[in-house]
């Protein structure tokens, strides 16, 4: 039974502040109750209006005369909107000025000598230029990275979508990667510029790929290079960290080149160099235009306040508004309205005493309430198929002759479930879709405004080989819905991990939308432990909430993720439910579970009895689990929402308990689905030595009436056994003819008064000793062999090998009664699967203590303990390990989190 998993990555974040050369942000608020001038309205004396970013007052009755042109003289300029007293008013051609008036025009100040109207300050003698001492004017640092630069590199070897341009696009979520440990990157400007500082930003992952040592050089001919700065032993303490390096006065150069070397091999043993962003800055006294707005989306006719956030104190402003009212403005902080939907461009050029800025640009989404999706921008669809030969690939192409249209149709509908109008939804430049021969069913990846979706042709070829065309179309459309939701939904902060809050809501919302869209017929809900399962577990719960409590819940739960980030509170589903529904999620969950037929929890164990399972036990089953996640250990983990499952109609389950006692009763808990898999007949045997067995109890024709139901069976006059065995038979074939047996929990309840408690064990590996290993591991990242013996499950030992030994030498001889291995936090294929444990007192002559083959760890950071029969004390303990398989990148890596050696206290 193969598992195909879905996965998701992070969502793009929008900003409402734009600078021509910098990334500063600012979000002011502004209210103004004076109405915008309308050409068909009539105005009386004293009435005020706004027009082209300024306030005007009527001198007498007026209709149809624009205040800015003012042919009738009816309008008197009052002030610019958001006018600051210390900033001179920009000159207006329709404004009357008298002697002494000072205005700003294209960066200069002018004073009127006498009355004037419509005379341009820099050409008319009526205006006298006001002297200004530029000596103390502000200096700011301006980025030299623009659309006019030319980029080049030493080695053009980058993965798809990770080219050199990503390092200079202003978006740290994209990155440049070269398949070499070192190389140079070059920026060529249109003309020589002097550098004041430069900045480097680390990428999203793999610290071993960060630049570690580099030299910055400058040149004016591209051949003769001069060293400007050299750095070595540099490190980035976190992902997306921006480090700044200031320079002394540097000769202007037209070409700048970074020679970089990475820190070391990455977690997968590759020699790669990567960087998210590189920026170069020069000192300037020119204005650096910047725009901020009180919103990035407005409705038709809604006034939008724009604010100048320029640097170096500009005194003149030229705004342009695409299809706006007004179309232009000279105000510092104007207002504008738009009367047609779509994405509009706002541009700003500013002036000061030293000249003119580059143009800053800002996009505004204008929404028509009647047609809220007019203006939605479809991303460009690209195809990058890796598999073009399999039957799965051929079938998909036959069933989806216009795949681009299919993706576009789903994209729009996904957004209509998540948002009220196109102005709320994130924008993507492209979606790259690829078909791959892989075990993972599908995944969503990419960075910034570029999304990637991959789908498994292996799944179509093998798992859906006997499915009808209609079933394949339905399944693939469901995957499109799920993965495209990942592209457009809001993501809470925090790492994705199975069973945590981030995973639950990311996968839960994706499946919620898929369910609401009707692409869930191939799956159904079943009782679960809690709402943190993600996928269908969380998705069906959220859909049930929408059906019973709030018709708008899909929109609200997605928006609440964004609200948590804006308001700064920690995201949890429990808190979100309180804010949206004013309901306790635990209460709703229990109500939901009742609709799925889940039985109540089993009663507490009586005080005069004790669970032998809770004292520790070794367990095995004659029938192999259908998948590692259904290992027999799930039947004694105390969690009725996990289970042991085998594709057989019967199984023999054997216990070796660490304690012992006279059995009073036993409990069986059935699984969350399929009653045909329940045990219907069984025999329980007991033994004192594991060799000679005696019947304890026998049952037949048993029926469990609810899912996750626990039933208790009493037994009489049972000796104190340490070994128990169940011979289980299931209830019959499933509807599809398969024979499957499953059990969620087994517990053995003994008379507490007769119980013998297990020996207490002590991990002497934590008491100190000498450590060594055949392979050191990645010690430079805290993943050396020392991490395997430090008692910390949060770190791990990783070595670039498929097998190797680790050794512990104790300070004195100790008798080993048990040992444990804890799996790593990721990549199950790196887990040890086979091993041999040896003991020695001289490090030369070794004695085999235990050998294991084909072992499996069903969870990440799972600790498995193995008891052994041993009475000899040794000082040296060595374990020879072999991993499970090569990882997804084809690497042979061996890893584990912890090894424990236990002796009786």
CSV table of N, CA and C in Angstrom, one decimal, residues 421-553:
chain,number,residue,atom,x,y,z
A,421,UNK,N,-13.2,39.7,-3.8
A,421,UNK,CA,-12.9,40.3,-5.1
A,421,UNK,C,-11.4,40.2,-5.4
A,422,UNK,N,-11.1,40.5,-6.7
A,422,UNK,CA,-9.7,40.2,-7.1
A,422,UNK,C,-8.7,41.1,-6.4
A,423,UNK,N,-9.1,42.2,-5.8
A,423,UNK,CA,-8.2,43.0,-5.1
A,423,UNK,C,-7.6,42.4,-3.8
A,424,UNK,N,-8.3,41.4,-3.3
A,424,UNK,CA,-7.8,40.7,-2.1
A,424,UNK,C,-6.9,39.6,-2.4
A,425,UNK,N,-6.9,39.1,-3.6
A,425,UNK,CA,-6.1,37.9,-3.9
A,425,UNK,C,-4.7,38.2,-4.2
A,426,UNK,N,-3.7,37.4,-3.9
A,426,UNK,CA,-2.3,37.6,-4.3
A,426,UNK,C,-2.1,37.5,-5.8
A,427,UNK,N,-1.1,38.1,-6.3
A,427,UNK,CA,-0.8,38.0,-7.8
A,427,UNK,C,0.4,37.1,-8.0
A,428,UNK,N,0.4,36.4,-9.1
A,428,UNK,CA,1.5,35.6,-9.5
A,428,UNK,C,1.8,35.9,-11.0
A,429,UNK,N,3.1,36.0,-11.3
A,429,UNK,CA,3.5,36.2,-12.7
A,429,UNK,C,3.4,34.9,-13.5
A,430,UNK,N,3.7,33.8,-12.9
A,430,UNK,CA,3.6,32.5,-13.6
A,430,UNK,C,3.3,31.3,-12.7
A,431,UNK,N,2.8,30.3,-13.4
A,431,UNK,CA,2.6,29.0,-12.7
A,431,UNK,C,3.3,28.0,-13.7
A,432,UNK,N,4.3,27.3,-13.2
A,432,UNK,CA,5.0,26.3,-14.0
A,432,UNK,C,4.5,24.9,-13.5
A,433,UNK,N,3.9,24.2,-14.5
A,433,UNK,CA,3.3,22.9,-14.2
A,433,UNK,C,4.2,21.8,-14.8
A,434,UNK,N,4.5,20.8,-14.0
A,434,UNK,CA,5.3,19.7,-14.5
A,434,UNK,C,4.8,18.4,-14.1
A,435,UNK,N,5.0,17.4,-15.0
A,435,UNK,CA,4.6,16.0,-14.8
A,435,UNK,C,5.9,15.3,-14.5
A,436,UNK,N,5.9,14.5,-13.4
A,436,UNK,CA,7.1,13.9,-13.0
A,436,UNK,C,6.8,12.4,-12.6
A,437,UNK,N,7.8,11.5,-12.8
A,437,UNK,CA,7.7,10.2,-12.3
A,437,UNK,C,8.2,10.2,-10.8
A,438,UNK,N,7.3,10.2,-9.9
A,438,UNK,CA,7.7,10.4,-8.5
A,438,UNK,C,6.7,9.7,-7.6
A,439,UNK,N,7.1,9.4,-6.3
A,439,UNK,CA,6.2,8.8,-5.3
A,439,UNK,C,5.2,9.8,-4.7
A,440,UNK,N,5.7,11.0,-4.6
A,440,UNK,CA,4.8,12.1,-4.0
A,440,UNK,C,3.7,12.3,-5.0
A,441,UNK,N,2.5,12.4,-4.6
A,441,UNK,CA,1.3,12.6,-5.5
A,441,UNK,C,1.4,13.9,-6.2
A,442,UNK,N,1.6,15.0,-5.4
A,442,UNK,CA,1.7,16.3,-6.0
A,442,UNK,C,2.4,17.2,-5.0
A,443,UNK,N,2.9,18.3,-5.4
A,443,UNK,CA,3.4,19.4,-4.5
A,443,UNK,C,3.3,20.7,-5.2
A,444,UNK,N,3.3,21.7,-4.3
A,444,UNK,CA,3.3,23.1,-4.7
A,444,UNK,C,4.6,23.7,-4.2
A,445,UNK,N,5.4,24.4,-5.1
A,445,UNK,CA,6.7,25.0,-4.7
A,445,UNK,C,6.8,26.3,-5.4
A,446,UNK,N,8.0,26.8,-5.5
A,446,UNK,CA,8.2,28.2,-6.1
A,446,UNK,C,8.5,29.2,-5.1
A,447,UNK,N,8.8,30.4,-5.6
A,447,UNK,CA,9.1,31.5,-4.7
A,447,UNK,C,8.6,32.8,-5.3
A,448,UNK,N,8.4,33.8,-4.4
A,448,UNK,CA,8.0,35.1,-4.9
A,448,UNK,C,6.7,35.0,-5.6
A,449,UNK,N,6.7,35.6,-6.8
A,449,UNK,CA,5.5,35.6,-7.7
A,449,UNK,C,5.4,34.5,-8.7
A,450,UNK,N,6.3,33.5,-8.5
A,450,UNK,CA,6.3,32.4,-9.4
A,450,UNK,C,6.0,31.1,-8.7
A,451,UNK,N,4.9,30.4,-9.1
A,451,UNK,CA,4.5,29.2,-8.5
A,451,UNK,C,4.8,28.0,-9.3
A,452,UNK,N,5.1,26.9,-8.7
A,452,UNK,CA,5.4,25.7,-9.4
A,452,UNK,C,4.5,24.6,-8.8
A,453,UNK,N,3.9,23.8,-9.7
A,453,UNK,CA,3.1,22.6,-9.3
A,453,UNK,C,3.6,21.4,-10.1
A,454,UNK,N,3.8,20.3,-9.3
A,454,UNK,CA,4.2,19.1,-10.0
A,454,UNK,C,3.2,18.0,-9.6
A,455,UNK,N,3.0,17.1,-10.6
A,455,UNK,CA,2.0,16.0,-10.4
A,455,UNK,C,2.7,14.7,-10.8
A,456,UNK,N,2.3,13.6,-10.1
A,456,UNK,CA,3.0,12.3,-10.3
A,456,UNK,C,2.3,11.5,-11.5
A,457,UNK,N,3.1,11.3,-12.5
A,457,UNK,CA,2.7,10.4,-13.6
A,457,UNK,C,2.7,8.9,-13.1
A,458,UNK,N,3.6,8.6,-12.1
A,458,UNK,CA,3.6,7.3,-11.6
A,458,UNK,C,2.3,6.9,-10.9
A,459,UNK,N,1.7,7.9,-10.3
A,459,UNK,CA,0.4,7.7,-9.6
A,459,UNK,C,-0.7,7.3,-10.6
A,460,UNK,N,-0.7,8.1,-11.8
A,460,UNK,CA,-1.7,7.8,-12.8
A,460,UNK,C,-1.4,6.4,-13.4
A,461,UNK,N,-0.1,6.1,-13.7
A,461,UNK,CA,0.3,4.9,-14.3
A,461,UNK,C,0.0,3.7,-13.5
A,462,UNK,N,0.3,3.7,-12.2
A,462,UNK,CA,0.2,2.5,-11.3
A,462,UNK,C,-1.1,2.5,-10.5
A,463,UNK,N,-1.3,3.5,-9.7
A,463,UNK,CA,-2.5,3.5,-8.8
A,463,UNK,C,-3.8,3.7,-9.5
A,464,UNK,N,-3.8,4.4,-10.6
A,464,UNK,CA,-5.1,4.6,-11.3
A,464,UNK,C,-5.1,3.9,-12.7
A,465,UNK,N,-4.3,2.8,-12.8
A,465,UNK,CA,-4.3,2.0,-14.0
A,465,UNK,C,-5.6,1.5,-14.4
A,466,UNK,N,-6.4,1.1,-13.4
A,466,UNK,CA,-7.7,0.5,-13.7
A,466,UNK,C,-8.9,1.4,-13.5
A,467,UNK,N,-8.5,2.7,-13.3
A,467,UNK,CA,-9.6,3.7,-13.1
A,467,UNK,C,-10.1,4.1,-14.5
A,468,UNK,N,-11.4,4.5,-14.5
A,468,UNK,CA,-12.0,5.1,-15.7
A,468,UNK,C,-11.4,6.4,-16.0
A,469,UNK,N,-11.6,6.9,-17.3
A,469,UNK,CA,-11.2,8.2,-17.6
A,469,UNK,C,-11.8,9.3,-16.8
A,470,UNK,N,-13.1,9.1,-16.5
A,470,UNK,CA,-13.8,10.1,-15.6
A,470,UNK,C,-13.2,10.1,-14.2
A,471,UNK,N,-12.8,9.0,-13.7
A,471,UNK,CA,-12.2,9.0,-12.4
A,471,UNK,C,-10.8,9.7,-12.4
A,472,UNK,N,-10.0,9.5,-13.5
A,472,UNK,CA,-8.7,10.1,-13.5
A,472,UNK,C,-8.9,11.6,-13.7
A,473,UNK,N,-9.8,12.1,-14.5
A,473,UNK,CA,-10.1,13.5,-14.6
A,473,UNK,C,-10.5,14.1,-13.3
A,474,UNK,N,-11.4,13.4,-12.6
A,474,UNK,CA,-11.9,13.9,-11.3
A,474,UNK,C,-10.7,14.0,-10.3
A,475,UNK,N,-9.9,13.0,-10.3
A,475,UNK,CA,-8.8,13.0,-9.3
A,475,UNK,C,-7.8,14.1,-9.6
A,476,UNK,N,-7.4,14.3,-10.9
A,476,UNK,CA,-6.5,15.3,-11.2
A,476,UNK,C,-7.0,16.7,-11.0
A,477,UNK,N,-8.3,16.9,-11.3
A,477,UNK,CA,-8.9,18.2,-11.0
A,477,UNK,C,-8.9,18.5,-9.5
A,478,UNK,N,-9.1,17.5,-8.7
A,478,UNK,CA,-9.1,17.7,-7.2
A,478,UNK,C,-7.7,18.1,-6.8
A,479,UNK,N,-6.7,17.5,-7.4
A,479,UNK,CA,-5.3,17.9,-7.1
A,479,UNK,C,-5.0,19.3,-7.5
A,480,UNK,N,-5.5,19.7,-8.7
A,480,UNK,CA,-5.3,21.1,-9.1
A,480,UNK,C,-6.0,22.1,-8.1
A,481,UNK,N,-7.2,21.7,-7.6
A,481,UNK,CA,-7.8,22.6,-6.6
A,481,UNK,C,-7.0,22.7,-5.4
A,482,UNK,N,-6.5,21.6,-4.9
A,482,UNK,CA,-5.8,21.6,-3.6
A,482,UNK,C,-4.5,22.4,-3.7
A,483,UNK,N,-3.7,22.1,-4.8
A,483,UNK,CA,-2.4,22.8,-4.9
A,483,UNK,C,-2.5,24.3,-5.2
A,484,UNK,N,-3.5,24.6,-6.0
A,484,UNK,CA,-3.7,26.1,-6.4
A,484,UNK,C,-4.2,26.8,-5.2
A,485,UNK,N,-5.0,26.2,-4.3
A,485,UNK,CA,-5.3,26.9,-3.0
A,485,UNK,C,-4.0,27.2,-2.2
A,486,UNK,N,-3.1,26.3,-2.2
A,486,UNK,CA,-1.8,26.5,-1.6
A,486,UNK,C,-1.1,27.8,-2.1
A,487,UNK,N,-1.3,28.0,-3.4
A,487,UNK,CA,-0.7,29.2,-4.0
A,487,UNK,C,-1.3,30.4,-3.6
A,488,UNK,N,-2.6,30.4,-3.4
A,488,UNK,CA,-3.3,31.7,-3.1
A,488,UNK,C,-3.8,31.9,-1.7
A,489,UNK,N,-3.7,30.9,-0.8
A,489,UNK,CA,-4.2,31.1,0.5
A,489,UNK,C,-3.2,31.8,1.4
A,490,UNK,N,-3.7,32.3,2.5
A,490,UNK,CA,-2.7,33.0,3.5
A,490,UNK,C,-2.1,31.9,4.3
A,491,UNK,N,-0.8,32.1,4.6
A,491,UNK,CA,0.0,31.1,5.4
A,491,UNK,C,0.3,31.7,6.8
A,492,UNK,N,0.0,31.0,7.9
A,492,UNK,CA,0.4,31.5,9.2
A,492,UNK,C,1.9,31.4,9.3
A,493,UNK,N,2.5,32.2,10.1
A,493,UNK,CA,4.0,32.1,10.4
A,493,UNK,C,4.3,30.8,11.1
A,494,UNK,N,5.4,30.3,10.9
A,494,UNK,CA,5.8,29.0,11.6
A,494,UNK,C,6.1,27.9,10.6
A,495,UNK,N,6.9,27.0,11.0
A,495,UNK,CA,7.4,25.9,10.1
A,495,UNK,C,6.2,24.9,10.0
A,496,UNK,N,6.2,24.2,8.8
A,496,UNK,CA,5.2,23.1,8.6
A,496,UNK,C,5.8,21.9,9.2
A,497,UNK,N,5.0,21.2,10.0
A,497,UNK,CA,5.3,19.9,10.6
A,497,UNK,C,4.0,19.2,10.8
A,498,UNK,N,4.0,17.9,10.5
A,498,UNK,CA,2.8,17.1,10.6
A,498,UNK,C,2.2,17.2,12.0
A,499,UNK,N,0.9,17.6,12.1
A,499,UNK,CA,0.2,17.6,13.4
A,499,UNK,C,0.3,19.0,14.1
A,500,UNK,N,1.0,20.0,13.5
A,500,UNK,CA,1.1,21.3,14.2
A,500,UNK,C,0.0,22.2,13.6
A,501,UNK,N,-0.1,23.4,14.2
A,501,UNK,CA,-1.1,24.4,13.8
A,501,UNK,C,-0.9,24.8,12.4
A,502,UNK,N,0.3,25.1,12.0
A,502,UNK,CA,0.6,25.6,10.6
A,502,UNK,C,0.1,24.6,9.6
A,503,UNK,N,0.6,23.3,9.8
A,503,UNK,CA,0.2,22.3,8.9
A,503,UNK,C,-1.3,22.1,8.8
A,504,UNK,N,-1.9,22.1,10.0
A,504,UNK,CA,-3.4,21.8,10.0
A,504,UNK,C,-4.2,22.8,9.2
A,505,UNK,N,-3.8,24.1,9.3
A,505,UNK,CA,-4.6,25.1,8.6
A,505,UNK,C,-4.3,25.2,7.2
A,506,UNK,N,-3.0,25.1,6.8
A,506,UNK,CA,-2.6,25.1,5.4
A,506,UNK,C,-3.2,24.0,4.6
A,507,UNK,N,-3.0,22.8,5.1
A,507,UNK,CA,-3.6,21.6,4.4
A,507,UNK,C,-5.1,21.6,4.6
A,508,UNK,N,-5.6,22.0,5.8
A,508,UNK,CA,-7.0,22.0,6.0
A,508,UNK,C,-7.8,22.9,5.1
A,509,UNK,N,-7.3,24.2,4.9
A,509,UNK,CA,-8.0,25.1,4.0
A,509,UNK,C,-8.0,24.6,2.6
A,510,UNK,N,-6.8,24.0,2.2
A,510,UNK,CA,-6.7,23.5,0.8
A,510,UNK,C,-7.8,22.4,0.6
A,511,UNK,N,-7.9,21.5,1.6
A,511,UNK,CA,-9.0,20.4,1.4
A,511,UNK,C,-10.4,21.0,1.6
A,512,UNK,N,-10.5,22.0,2.5
A,512,UNK,CA,-11.8,22.6,2.7
A,512,UNK,C,-12.4,23.2,1.3
A,513,UNK,N,-11.5,23.9,0.6
A,513,UNK,CA,-12.0,24.4,-0.7
A,513,UNK,C,-12.2,23.3,-1.7
A,514,UNK,N,-11.4,22.3,-1.6
A,514,UNK,CA,-11.6,21.2,-2.5
A,514,UNK,C,-12.9,20.5,-2.2
A,515,UNK,N,-13.3,20.3,-1.0
A,515,UNK,CA,-14.5,19.7,-0.6
A,515,UNK,C,-15.7,20.6,-1.0
A,516,UNK,N,-15.6,21.9,-0.7
A,516,UNK,CA,-16.7,22.8,-1.1
A,516,UNK,C,-16.9,22.8,-2.6
A,517,UNK,N,-15.8,22.6,-3.4
A,517,UNK,CA,-15.9,22.6,-4.8
A,517,UNK,C,-16.5,21.3,-5.4
A,518,UNK,N,-16.6,20.3,-4.5
A,518,UNK,CA,-17.2,19.0,-4.9
A,518,UNK,C,-16.2,17.9,-5.4
A,519,UNK,N,-14.9,18.1,-5.1
A,519,UNK,CA,-13.9,17.1,-5.5
A,519,UNK,C,-13.4,16.3,-4.4
A,520,UNK,N,-14.3,15.7,-3.6
A,520,UNK,CA,-14.0,14.9,-2.4
A,520,UNK,C,-14.6,13.5,-2.4
A,521,UNK,N,-15.2,13.1,-3.5
A,521,UNK,CA,-16.0,11.9,-3.6
A,521,UNK,C,-15.1,10.7,-3.3
A,522,UNK,N,-13.8,10.8,-3.6
A,522,UNK,CA,-12.9,9.6,-3.4
A,522,UNK,C,-12.4,9.5,-2.0
A,523,UNK,N,-12.9,10.4,-1.1
A,523,UNK,CA,-12.4,10.3,0.3
A,523,UNK,C,-13.6,10.6,1.2
A,524,UNK,N,-13.6,10.2,2.5
A,524,UNK,CA,-14.6,10.5,3.4
A,524,UNK,C,-14.0,10.7,4.8
A,525,UNK,N,-14.7,11.5,5.7
A,525,UNK,CA,-14.2,11.7,7.0
A,525,UNK,C,-14.3,10.5,7.9
A,526,UNK,N,-13.4,10.3,8.9
A,526,UNK,CA,-13.5,9.3,9.9
A,526,UNK,C,-13.1,9.9,11.2
A,527,UNK,N,-13.5,9.2,12.3
A,527,UNK,CA,-13.1,9.8,13.6
A,527,UNK,C,-11.6,10.0,13.7
A,528,UNK,N,-11.2,11.0,14.4
A,528,UNK,CA,-9.8,11.4,14.5
A,528,UNK,C,-9.6,11.9,15.9
A,529,UNK,N,-8.3,11.9,16.3
A,529,UNK,CA,-7.9,12.4,17.7
A,529,UNK,C,-8.2,13.8,17.9
A,530,UNK,N,-7.8,14.7,16.9
A,530,UNK,CA,-8.1,16.1,17.1
A,530,UNK,C,-8.1,16.8,15.7
A,531,UNK,N,-8.2,18.1,15.7
A,531,UNK,CA,-8.4,18.8,14.4
A,531,UNK,C,-7.1,19.2,13.8
A,532,UNK,N,-6.0,18.7,14.3
A,532,UNK,CA,-4.6,19.1,13.8
A,532,UNK,C,-4.1,18.1,12.7
A,533,UNK,N,-4.9,17.3,12.2
A,533,UNK,CA,-4.4,16.3,11.2
A,533,UNK,C,-4.1,16.9,9.8
A,534,UNK,N,-4.7,18.0,9.5
A,534,UNK,CA,-4.5,18.6,8.2
A,534,UNK,C,-5.3,17.8,7.2
A,535,UNK,N,-5.2,18.1,5.9
A,535,UNK,CA,-5.8,17.4,4.8
A,535,UNK,C,-7.3,17.1,5.1
A,536,UNK,N,-7.8,15.9,4.8
A,536,UNK,CA,-9.2,15.7,4.9
A,536,UNK,C,-9.7,15.7,6.4
A,537,UNK,N,-8.8,15.4,7.3
A,537,UNK,CA,-9.2,15.4,8.7
A,537,UNK,C,-9.6,16.8,9.2
A,538,UNK,N,-8.8,17.8,8.9
A,538,UNK,CA,-9.2,19.2,9.2
A,538,UNK,C,-10.2,19.7,8.2
A,539,UNK,N,-10.0,19.4,6.9
A,539,UNK,CA,-10.8,19.9,5.9
A,539,UNK,C,-12.3,19.6,6.1
A,540,UNK,N,-12.6,18.3,6.3
A,540,UNK,CA,-14.0,17.9,6.5
A,540,UNK,C,-14.6,18.6,7.8
A,541,UNK,N,-13.8,18.8,8.8
A,541,UNK,CA,-14.3,19.4,10.0
A,541,UNK,C,-14.6,20.9,9.7
A,542,UNK,N,-13.7,21.6,9.0
A,542,UNK,CA,-14.0,23.0,8.6
A,542,UNK,C,-15.3,23.1,7.8
A,543,UNK,N,-15.4,22.1,6.9
A,543,UNK,CA,-16.6,22.1,6.0
A,543,UNK,C,-17.9,21.9,6.8
A,544,UNK,N,-17.8,21.0,7.8
A,544,UNK,CA,-18.9,20.8,8.7
A,544,UNK,C,-19.3,22.0,9.5
A,545,UNK,N,-18.3,22.8,9.9
A,545,UNK,CA,-18.5,24.0,10.6
A,545,UNK,C,-19.2,25.0,9.7
A,546,UNK,N,-18.8,25.1,8.4
A,546,UNK,CA,-19.5,26.0,7.5
A,546,UNK,C,-20.9,25.6,7.3
A,547,UNK,N,-21.2,24.3,7.1
A,547,UNK,CA,-22.5,23.8,6.9
A,547,UNK,C,-23.5,24.1,8.1
A,548,UNK,N,-22.9,24.2,9.3
A,548,UNK,CA,-23.7,24.2,10.5
A,548,UNK,C,-23.7,25.6,11.2
A,549,UNK,N,-22.6,26.4,11.0
A,549,UNK,CA,-22.5,27.6,11.8
A,549,UNK,C,-22.3,28.9,11.0
A,550,UNK,N,-21.6,28.9,9.9
A,550,UNK,CA,-21.4,30.1,9.2
A,550,UNK,C,-21.2,29.9,7.7
A,551,UNK,N,-22.1,30.4,6.8
A,551,UNK,CA,-22.0,30.1,5.4
A,551,UNK,C,-20.8,30.8,4.8
A,552,UNK,N,-20.2,31.7,5.5
A,552,UNK,CA,-19.0,32.5,4.9
A,552,UNK,C,-17.7,32.0,5.6
A,553,UNK,N,-17.7,30.8,6.2
A,553,UNK,CA,-16.6,30.4,7.0
A,553,UNK,C,-15.3,30.2,6.2
